[in-house]
XYZ file of C-alpha atoms in Angstrom:
596
model
C -2.825 -5.791 58.078
C -0.683 -8.469 57.706
C -2.660 -10.534 59.521
C -5.816 -8.977 57.210
C -4.187 -9.591 53.724
C -2.991 -13.070 55.235
C -6.405 -14.195 56.244
C -7.814 -12.794 52.507
C -5.054 -14.732 50.846
C -6.481 -18.125 52.764
C -9.692 -17.248 52.026
C -9.005 -17.363 47.924
C -6.836 -20.489 48.131
C -9.593 -22.386 50.248
C -12.185 -20.631 47.636
C -10.156 -22.162 44.279
C -9.356 -25.170 46.514
C -4.974 -24.869 46.223
C -3.744 -26.277 48.826
C -2.191 -24.945 52.042
C 1.455 -24.486 50.130
C 0.044 -21.926 47.563
C -0.243 -18.769 48.096
C -1.262 -15.639 45.808
C 1.604 -13.403 44.678
C 2.405 -10.099 42.424
C 2.374 -10.425 38.635
C 3.531 -7.432 36.094
C 3.426 -7.454 32.481
C 5.815 -5.429 30.763
C 6.743 -2.986 33.347
C 2.483 -2.905 34.448
C 0.332 -4.437 36.984
C -1.158 -7.218 36.124
C -4.352 -7.790 38.156
C -7.507 -10.522 37.162
C -10.005 -12.276 38.513
C -9.487 -15.051 40.375
C -6.180 -13.600 40.650
C -3.208 -15.319 39.896
C -1.453 -18.136 42.640
C 1.788 -20.092 43.315
C 1.712 -23.441 44.131
C 4.529 -25.962 44.775
C 7.005 -22.936 43.051
C 4.888 -22.636 40.099
C 3.042 -19.872 38.698
C -0.151 -20.418 38.288
C -2.155 -18.013 35.502
C -6.046 -18.278 35.454
C -7.755 -18.462 32.516
C -8.813 -14.672 32.189
C -5.178 -13.256 32.948
C -4.340 -15.430 30.130
C -7.225 -13.610 27.717
C -6.838 -9.889 29.353
C -3.098 -9.161 30.457
C -1.485 -11.885 27.900
C -3.821 -11.812 24.738
C -4.554 -15.410 24.323
C -7.231 -17.393 22.790
C -8.934 -19.834 25.034
C -10.997 -22.547 22.162
C -12.447 -26.002 24.154
C -10.197 -28.864 22.345
C -11.272 -32.301 21.023
C -12.181 -33.219 24.064
C -13.774 -31.636 27.542
C -10.783 -32.064 29.201
C -8.679 -30.048 26.906
C -8.068 -26.247 25.265
C -6.277 -24.934 22.889
C -4.215 -21.439 23.715
C -3.217 -19.815 20.472
C -1.791 -16.034 19.453
C -1.027 -14.201 16.292
C -1.037 -18.490 14.691
C 0.916 -20.133 17.542
C -1.475 -22.975 19.658
C -0.637 -24.810 22.607
C -2.886 -27.987 23.359
C -3.437 -28.648 27.147
C -4.939 -31.076 28.605
C -6.324 -30.813 32.294
C -4.677 -32.868 35.375
C -1.612 -34.028 32.643
C 2.319 -32.828 32.349
C 1.738 -32.708 28.383
C 0.607 -30.835 26.315
C 1.599 -29.944 22.181
C 3.098 -27.120 20.743
C 1.856 -27.197 17.631
C 1.681 -30.527 16.490
C 5.588 -30.944 18.580
C 4.984 -33.036 22.631
C 6.422 -30.952 25.572
C 6.462 -31.750 29.193
C 5.520 -28.992 32.669
C 6.540 -29.858 35.785
C 3.595 -29.124 36.601
C 0.240 -29.694 35.024
C -3.034 -27.434 34.324
C -5.935 -26.889 37.043
C -9.042 -26.296 36.687
C -10.720 -25.048 40.617
C -13.373 -23.393 40.088
C -14.256 -23.869 37.206
C -11.296 -21.864 36.145
C -8.499 -23.397 34.032
C -4.944 -22.771 35.838
C -2.327 -22.909 33.651
C 1.147 -23.502 34.214
C 3.594 -19.755 33.782
C 6.515 -22.986 32.920
C 4.397 -24.063 29.516
C 3.094 -20.463 28.284
C 6.770 -20.054 28.738
C 8.069 -22.722 26.359
C 4.854 -22.560 24.466
C 4.713 -18.556 23.578
C 8.231 -17.653 24.171
C 7.219 -15.870 27.177
C 10.298 -14.926 29.382
C 10.211 -14.336 33.320
C 12.068 -13.402 36.469
C 10.955 -13.927 40.267
C 12.305 -10.781 42.613
C 10.226 -11.871 45.962
C 6.532 -12.452 45.710
C 6.316 -10.418 42.513
C 6.998 -11.904 38.775
C 7.640 -10.053 36.092
C 6.772 -11.820 32.958
C 8.557 -10.194 29.363
C 6.432 -11.446 26.471
C 7.098 -10.225 23.463
C 5.995 -6.495 22.102
C 6.084 -4.919 18.809
C 5.488 -1.469 17.575
C 2.016 -0.573 14.577
C 3.456 -0.271 11.275
C -0.211 0.706 10.274
C -3.793 0.762 10.538
C -5.787 0.111 7.643
C -9.731 -0.330 7.118
C -12.135 -3.197 5.843
C -15.895 -1.955 4.583
C -17.826 -5.844 4.544
C -21.744 -5.416 4.820
C -21.888 -6.151 8.532
C -19.191 -5.073 10.509
C -16.374 -2.411 9.918
C -12.644 -4.508 9.778
C -9.519 -2.490 11.294
C -6.123 -3.937 10.945
C -3.497 -3.494 13.313
C -0.005 -3.992 10.942
C 2.300 -4.910 13.893
C 5.896 -6.182 13.897
C 6.208 -8.535 16.035
C 3.685 -11.035 18.098
C 2.599 -8.383 20.683
C 0.490 -8.997 24.187
C -2.442 -6.545 24.343
C -4.982 -5.905 27.169
C -8.575 -4.659 26.093
C -11.328 -2.548 27.742
C -13.991 -1.564 25.944
C -17.214 1.425 26.706
C -20.191 2.620 24.390
C -18.524 3.488 21.014
C -14.784 3.177 22.100
C -12.258 0.437 22.299
C -9.122 1.317 24.463
C -5.714 -1.615 23.569
C -2.469 -1.502 24.722
C -0.013 -3.214 23.184
C 3.268 -3.677 25.253
C 6.678 -2.200 23.630
C 9.115 -3.924 21.415
C 12.976 -3.881 23.037
C 14.823 -1.888 22.744
C 12.670 1.253 22.038
C 12.813 2.435 18.871
C 14.819 5.882 18.318
C 11.219 8.573 17.038
C 9.427 5.915 20.177
C 6.880 7.987 21.293
C 5.135 9.842 18.359
C 1.021 10.359 18.338
C -0.598 9.206 16.013
C -4.138 9.776 13.847
C -5.839 6.975 11.033
C -9.114 7.978 10.000
C -11.292 5.974 7.639
C -14.577 6.978 5.421
C -16.732 4.515 6.687
C -20.201 5.278 8.073
C -19.201 4.184 11.404
C -16.989 7.155 11.060
C -13.956 4.779 12.737
C -10.381 6.918 14.320
C -7.827 5.551 15.696
C -5.385 7.465 18.050
C -1.840 6.008 18.744
C 0.238 7.667 21.529
C 2.116 6.203 24.601
C 1.126 4.879 27.754
C 3.130 4.205 30.996
C 6.262 1.437 30.618
C 6.134 2.481 26.815
C 3.213 0.402 25.727
C 1.566 2.218 22.909
C -2.418 3.128 22.937
C -4.868 2.961 20.818
C -7.900 4.313 20.997
C -10.710 3.513 18.299
C -14.196 5.503 18.133
C -16.760 4.624 16.222
C -20.332 5.494 15.731
C -21.491 2.470 17.610
C -22.666 1.134 20.331
C -21.615 -2.447 19.204
C -19.292 -4.193 21.291
C -16.305 -5.143 18.735
C -14.358 -8.461 18.601
C -10.231 -8.814 19.120
C -8.530 -11.310 17.523
C -4.814 -12.045 16.292
C -3.208 -13.237 13.180
C 0.424 -14.357 12.422
C 2.702 -14.030 9.863
C 2.260 -10.955 9.051
C 1.208 -10.164 12.954
C -1.830 -8.315 12.950
C -4.337 -7.494 15.710
C -8.099 -7.184 13.522
C -10.913 -5.893 15.795
C -13.756 -6.209 13.885
C -17.138 -3.613 15.122
C -20.825 -5.062 14.069
C -22.919 -3.006 12.757
C -26.103 -1.194 14.133
C -27.446 -2.639 10.354
C -26.128 -3.802 7.183
C -25.140 -1.448 4.745
C -27.045 -1.661 1.866
C -24.318 -1.298 -0.445
C -20.500 -1.384 0.189
C -18.447 1.325 0.722
C -16.498 2.919 -1.439
C -13.227 2.522 -0.270
C -12.616 -1.313 0.411
C -10.344 -3.001 1.866
C -9.360 -6.746 2.975
C -7.142 -8.776 6.024
C -4.526 -9.123 3.546
C -3.174 -6.194 1.066
C -5.099 -7.980 -1.473
C -8.883 -6.335 -2.499
C -11.675 -7.480 -2.882
C -12.978 -8.136 -6.259
C -14.498 -5.147 -9.089
C -18.158 -5.736 -10.126
C -18.634 -5.412 -14.424
C -16.867 -1.780 -14.862
C -19.645 0.376 -14.274
C -19.651 3.916 -13.156
C -21.756 3.378 -9.743
C -19.900 -0.044 -9.446
C -17.890 -0.382 -5.857
C -13.729 0.167 -6.985
C -10.589 -1.707 -5.833
C -9.372 0.482 -4.292
C -8.450 0.606 -0.380
C -7.426 2.466 2.363
C -4.769 1.722 4.459
C -2.520 3.753 6.417
C 1.837 3.917 6.957
C 3.576 5.997 9.231
C 6.604 8.410 9.003
C 8.750 10.392 10.786
C 6.424 13.264 9.970
C 3.427 11.492 11.021
C 0.638 9.263 9.566
C -0.462 9.108 5.466
C -2.965 7.852 4.165
C -2.591 5.460 0.977
C -5.287 4.628 -1.632
C -3.966 1.260 -2.625
C -5.516 -0.984 -6.171
C -4.005 -4.160 -7.387
C -4.969 -5.017 -10.736
C -4.217 -7.290 -13.862
C -1.433 -5.864 -16.411
C -4.176 -6.195 -19.153
C -7.166 -4.084 -17.191
C -4.938 -0.615 -17.035
C -4.907 1.258 -20.296
C -3.309 5.264 -20.504
C -5.505 7.886 -21.411
C -4.805 11.211 -22.829
C -6.308 14.360 -21.353
C -8.242 15.134 -25.128
C -7.776 14.250 -28.972
C -4.431 16.295 -28.667
C -1.564 16.937 -26.287
C -1.475 20.852 -26.104
C -4.599 20.104 -23.363
C -5.563 19.039 -20.165
C -8.720 17.977 -18.097
C -9.684 16.714 -14.567
C -8.709 13.092 -13.660
C -12.375 12.313 -13.088
C -13.228 13.565 -16.934
C -11.050 11.596 -18.016
C -12.233 7.675 -16.611
C -15.864 9.546 -16.915
C -15.310 9.616 -20.157
C -13.160 6.199 -21.047
C -16.141 4.846 -18.625
C -13.451 3.241 -16.297
C -14.209 2.128 -12.728
C -11.033 3.605 -11.281
C -8.352 5.452 -12.334
C -5.172 7.258 -10.988
C -3.545 11.040 -12.766
C -0.938 9.676 -15.330
C 3.215 11.142 -15.844
C 4.701 14.597 -15.674
C 3.546 17.134 -18.824
C 5.121 20.301 -19.340
C 2.093 23.508 -20.138
C -0.242 23.811 -21.331
C -0.393 19.490 -21.652
C 2.424 18.252 -23.588
C 3.275 14.469 -22.012
C 7.147 15.139 -20.666
C 7.748 11.297 -21.114
C 6.621 7.898 -22.809
C 3.157 7.586 -23.651
C 1.454 4.429 -25.694
C -1.681 3.664 -26.436
C -3.386 1.119 -27.873
C 0.150 0.504 -29.831
C 0.047 4.004 -31.248
C 3.274 5.917 -29.940
C 2.142 8.609 -29.191
C 5.366 11.006 -26.981
C 8.860 9.161 -26.786
C 11.243 7.927 -23.538
C 13.152 10.712 -22.219
C 16.218 11.351 -19.993
C 16.485 7.688 -19.893
C 13.787 7.844 -17.176
C 11.376 5.694 -15.422
C 8.058 3.454 -17.656
C 5.877 1.061 -16.738
C 4.588 -1.087 -20.380
C 2.261 -3.320 -21.250
C 2.993 -5.526 -23.802
C 0.999 -7.446 -26.895
C 1.151 -10.136 -25.100
C 0.166 -8.900 -20.929
C 3.228 -8.659 -19.558
C 4.546 -5.641 -17.311
C 7.744 -4.462 -17.810
C 9.557 -1.265 -15.623
C 12.180 -0.138 -15.911
C 14.705 2.815 -16.544
C 14.249 3.135 -21.017
C 15.688 5.781 -23.612
C 14.289 5.927 -26.844
C 15.871 4.263 -30.357
C 13.597 5.864 -33.346
C 14.845 5.900 -37.078
C 13.683 6.636 -39.941
C 14.243 5.205 -43.713
C 13.586 8.218 -46.704
C 14.202 5.989 -49.515
C 17.191 5.402 -50.529
C 18.579 9.107 -48.893
C 20.019 6.835 -46.035
C 18.825 6.654 -42.648
C 17.748 9.383 -40.316
C 17.632 9.114 -35.815
C 14.868 10.502 -34.633
C 15.748 12.821 -31.624
C 11.235 13.030 -30.872
C 7.774 12.717 -31.052
C 5.353 15.806 -31.684
C 7.910 17.718 -29.526
C 10.153 20.602 -29.800
C 13.489 20.541 -31.706
C 15.812 19.941 -29.311
C 19.234 19.244 -31.114
C 20.769 20.777 -34.773
C 20.711 18.239 -36.222
C 17.556 15.584 -35.605
C 14.994 14.794 -37.143
C 10.987 15.041 -35.430
C 8.245 13.127 -36.124
C 4.535 14.706 -35.635
C 1.004 13.190 -35.973
C -2.516 14.123 -35.496
C -1.541 13.999 -31.631
C 0.361 17.709 -31.952
C -2.620 18.967 -33.970
C -3.518 19.436 -37.302
C 0.017 21.198 -37.951
C 3.139 22.125 -37.315
C 4.566 26.092 -37.238
C 6.898 27.206 -39.477
C 10.649 27.082 -38.496
C 12.549 28.635 -41.063
C 15.561 26.388 -41.897
C 13.963 22.992 -40.996
C 13.086 20.579 -44.269
C 9.269 19.489 -43.760
C 7.696 15.834 -45.869
C 4.476 14.852 -45.215
C 4.043 10.934 -44.831
C 0.661 9.313 -45.793
C -0.400 6.219 -43.660
C 1.326 3.843 -46.238
C 4.166 5.268 -46.203
C 4.681 7.935 -49.170
C 5.852 11.083 -49.329
C 2.617 13.721 -50.836
C 4.252 17.003 -49.985
C 7.840 18.393 -49.456
C 8.711 21.637 -48.111
C 12.205 22.799 -48.062
C 12.583 26.643 -46.089
C 10.450 25.065 -43.134
C 7.103 26.588 -43.424
C 4.223 25.702 -42.284
C 3.278 22.099 -42.586
C -0.488 20.064 -42.339
C -0.062 16.678 -40.655
C -2.018 14.331 -42.689
C -5.566 12.867 -40.865
C -3.994 9.305 -41.673
C 0.317 10.080 -41.333
C 2.278 11.683 -39.933
C 4.895 14.632 -40.388
C 9.099 14.242 -40.413
C 10.849 17.961 -39.095
C 14.702 17.833 -39.937
C 17.487 20.181 -39.051
C 21.332 20.423 -40.281
C 22.931 17.667 -41.247
C 19.877 16.079 -40.954
C 17.719 18.240 -42.752
C 20.184 18.387 -45.567
C 20.241 14.655 -45.846
C 16.796 14.616 -47.356
C 16.381 17.941 -49.039
C 16.782 15.738 -52.250
C 13.220 13.998 -51.328
C 10.559 14.024 -53.983
C 6.146 13.001 -53.782
C 5.753 9.183 -53.576
C 9.517 8.411 -52.294
C 8.034 5.608 -50.063
C 9.874 6.147 -46.032
C 9.670 3.916 -43.111
C 9.809 4.370 -39.679
C 10.798 2.463 -37.056
C 10.392 3.253 -33.395
C 11.866 1.065 -30.499
C 13.204 1.223 -26.572
C 17.033 0.800 -25.576
C 16.496 -1.717 -23.606
C 14.246 -3.404 -26.699
C 10.572 -3.859 -24.766
C 9.539 -5.213 -28.212
C 5.386 -5.437 -28.766
C 4.397 -2.736 -26.909
C 0.938 -2.152 -26.647
C 0.304 0.409 -23.711
C 3.298 2.770 -22.174
C 3.875 5.123 -19.374
C 6.458 7.256 -18.510
C 7.204 9.457 -15.158
C 9.526 8.266 -12.222
C 11.526 8.304 -11.200
C 12.050 4.417 -9.920
C 11.437 3.878 -6.520
C 12.238 -0.133 -6.686
C 14.346 -1.962 -8.501
C 14.258 -5.918 -8.131
C 12.225 -6.397 -4.907
C 15.599 -3.194 -3.406
C 13.983 0.204 -2.462
C 15.728 1.859 -5.032
C 14.927 6.075 -5.771
C 17.084 7.539 -8.877
C 15.394 10.454 -8.711
C 18.984 12.674 -10.393
C 20.051 9.346 -12.483
C 16.782 10.465 -13.940
C 17.063 14.390 -14.223
C 14.975 15.209 -11.197
C 14.540 18.839 -10.212
C 13.994 19.197 -6.714
C 10.819 20.733 -6.836
C 9.398 17.199 -7.915
C 10.766 14.845 -5.732
C 10.606 17.510 -2.818
C 7.496 15.868 0.250
C 4.047 15.836 -0.957
C 1.495 13.872 -2.062
C 2.443 11.218 -4.311
C 1.176 8.278 -6.318
C 3.094 5.161 -7.334
C 2.995 2.139 -9.841
C 4.819 -0.834 -9.557
C 4.787 -4.929 -10.399
C 4.927 -7.479 -7.792
C 6.093 -10.991 -8.254
C 3.204 -12.786 -9.859
C 2.903 -9.925 -12.349
C 0.371 -7.612 -11.389
C 0.013 -4.004 -11.224
C -0.012 -2.279 -7.660
C -0.823 1.209 -7.763
C -1.135 3.377 -4.804
C -1.588 7.153 -3.515
C -0.210 8.656 -0.968
C -1.605 11.634 1.184
C -0.787 13.439 4.291
C -2.822 15.330 7.352
C -2.059 18.386 7.067
C -0.685 18.128 3.964
C 2.300 17.141 4.932
C 3.479 14.351 1.706
C 5.792 11.705 1.500
C 9.379 11.614 -0.090
C 10.228 9.088 -2.850
C 12.121 7.186 -0.439
C 8.870 6.770 1.713
C 6.255 6.598 -1.243
C 9.749 3.458 -2.268
C 9.495 2.329 1.704
C 5.021 2.109 1.371
C 5.840 0.294 -2.341
C 8.046 -2.791 -0.879
C 5.846 -2.713 2.093
C 2.752 -4.071 -0.831
C 5.216 -6.653 -2.066
C 6.098 -4.796 -5.158
C 9.391 -5.753 -6.818
C 9.434 -3.080 -9.240
C 7.788 0.739 -8.880
C 8.184 4.201 -10.162
C 6.869 7.251 -9.119
C 3.943 9.005 -11.549
C 3.319 13.261 -11.134
C 2.691 14.067 -8.002
C 2.014 16.992 -5.287
C -1.538 18.785 -6.826
C -2.086 16.745 -9.189
C -2.130 13.473 -7.278
C -6.007 11.973 -7.793
C -7.360 9.038 -6.866
C -10.526 8.685 -9.107
C -13.687 6.243 -8.016
C -16.152 5.712 -10.649
C -17.557 9.418 -10.598
C -15.805 10.220 -7.196
C -12.687 11.882 -6.129
C -11.145 10.313 -2.886
C -8.202 11.407 -2.322
C -8.061 15.596 -0.935
C -6.209 17.241 -3.914
C -3.158 19.330 -2.221
C -4.573 22.107 -4.613
C -7.724 22.585 -2.714
C -9.752 21.683 -5.806
C -8.619 18.818 -8.742
C -5.616 20.108 -11.277
C -6.416 18.934 -15.392
C -3.335 17.438 -16.360
C -2.212 16.137 -19.507
C -2.996 12.005 -18.894
C -3.898 9.590 -16.621
C -3.884 5.807 -15.986
C -7.180 4.054 -16.319
C -8.161 0.646 -14.681
C -10.619 -1.992 -16.435
C -11.722 -5.463 -16.193
C -11.482 -7.421 -13.037
C -9.061 -7.439 -10.692
C -6.758 -10.214 -9.758
C -8.355 -12.614 -6.790
């Protein structure tokens, strides 16, 4: 047996043209036996790795250099340039020197392990005739999809620049990714990523021998994919050619990065800016629909002309001709919003309980944070009253509420209240001292006061002037649109979940499907909605972590659970938790071109 092995090695060395002192060796990569054709060899105390080993076992890309005698080895944005029979090499633009030079033997490039170790931070040990290579490994953070006319792109986000092995057969690609060290506590969980492209891509992540992550990628085509890597952040990209080009773009369009592709003119038939991404939780993967927009392209919308009605998010978007939409803030039964709501400068509901809100100013700036209501009304010379709310029932025994036609056509009777009907010009048109029914002027409003506030304006008379001041603490001036929801998830680039501070009950913040909206470092808007396989959902903390990964400086949750609805044109993209789309009080609509 020994004689046969020695003869085989001698024949191999003769074929390769190596010196008699060269020996074939055993090589392991991150604990796995690694073979290639031709095999790695040791010559003069140095391990030489053939080009096939570099590409198939270390995940390197090899491109021709500036001339026929040089090559560029690259992975995750790092480039090492080597030259035939030269001990000098480049790592990026920095020069270095090795003991032994790369060689071309039998038409194959062989590169010394020393160059790879220094160029790609490749650690190694040797025991007898076995080399143990210890490359950097990485964890799979998520898998996301990009749909293009002639190919499907799957982007695997990694925690580090991990070595990978790949194998392809018709309709299925297997990619094994070297594990990180040390292994995370939850290492080994099975995850499944599914997408909506016509190729029906499906990615299963499992753990194989030596802790490697195995991605089994199946798709409905007999086309061989192309793999390459990108750096900072670390990504493995799989491009799968289509058997025929798409006629129209897929409704879920994603690029290599979280940025979405530009929208055409905002018509219902257009492709949408939603992208589909996948994130992991301790309970399994979640699918997240992501949209990036300019602040000026957002606008809240009511379900109907008055607050006490509900409608489906898709119907609201269709009525307003919005290319994209997501459900908005919380609401009471049968529909009044429970939070700040301003549309085109019209205050429809007031901020409540110091909860978080998103506002768009007249200048097009997006603001986000926790705010309190600061409203006052001056009634002639009778004095100033503090407003407790807009279009809501009385909560305080000594307070004043403002009602507009968004509440309805009338304010019902309430004994003990004093009511003033006020015209658009700010003049009292009617006074009622008994709290009886009062019609709301079509172009004005009604003030309803109780307790001490009622006594203060009891002597009011028709024709007396009334002025109103509506604002927030802290002061957000010249607000054009506002949508209150919460809790806050991210503040100043840090995870900051304020469920308790904003008085949210556990049934609101429990694990469920959940949309959110945020502002990135450039001032643009990020809208996202998470839904999970088997309705696992996400917690507020997990949603905050997702918004941070999407680049948000500030973020807050929107109404979740069965209300969660993602609309693209005339389609609902997600699977509502109730089994069908839930009627809601309001929605957040997106118009116009997203930022480039």
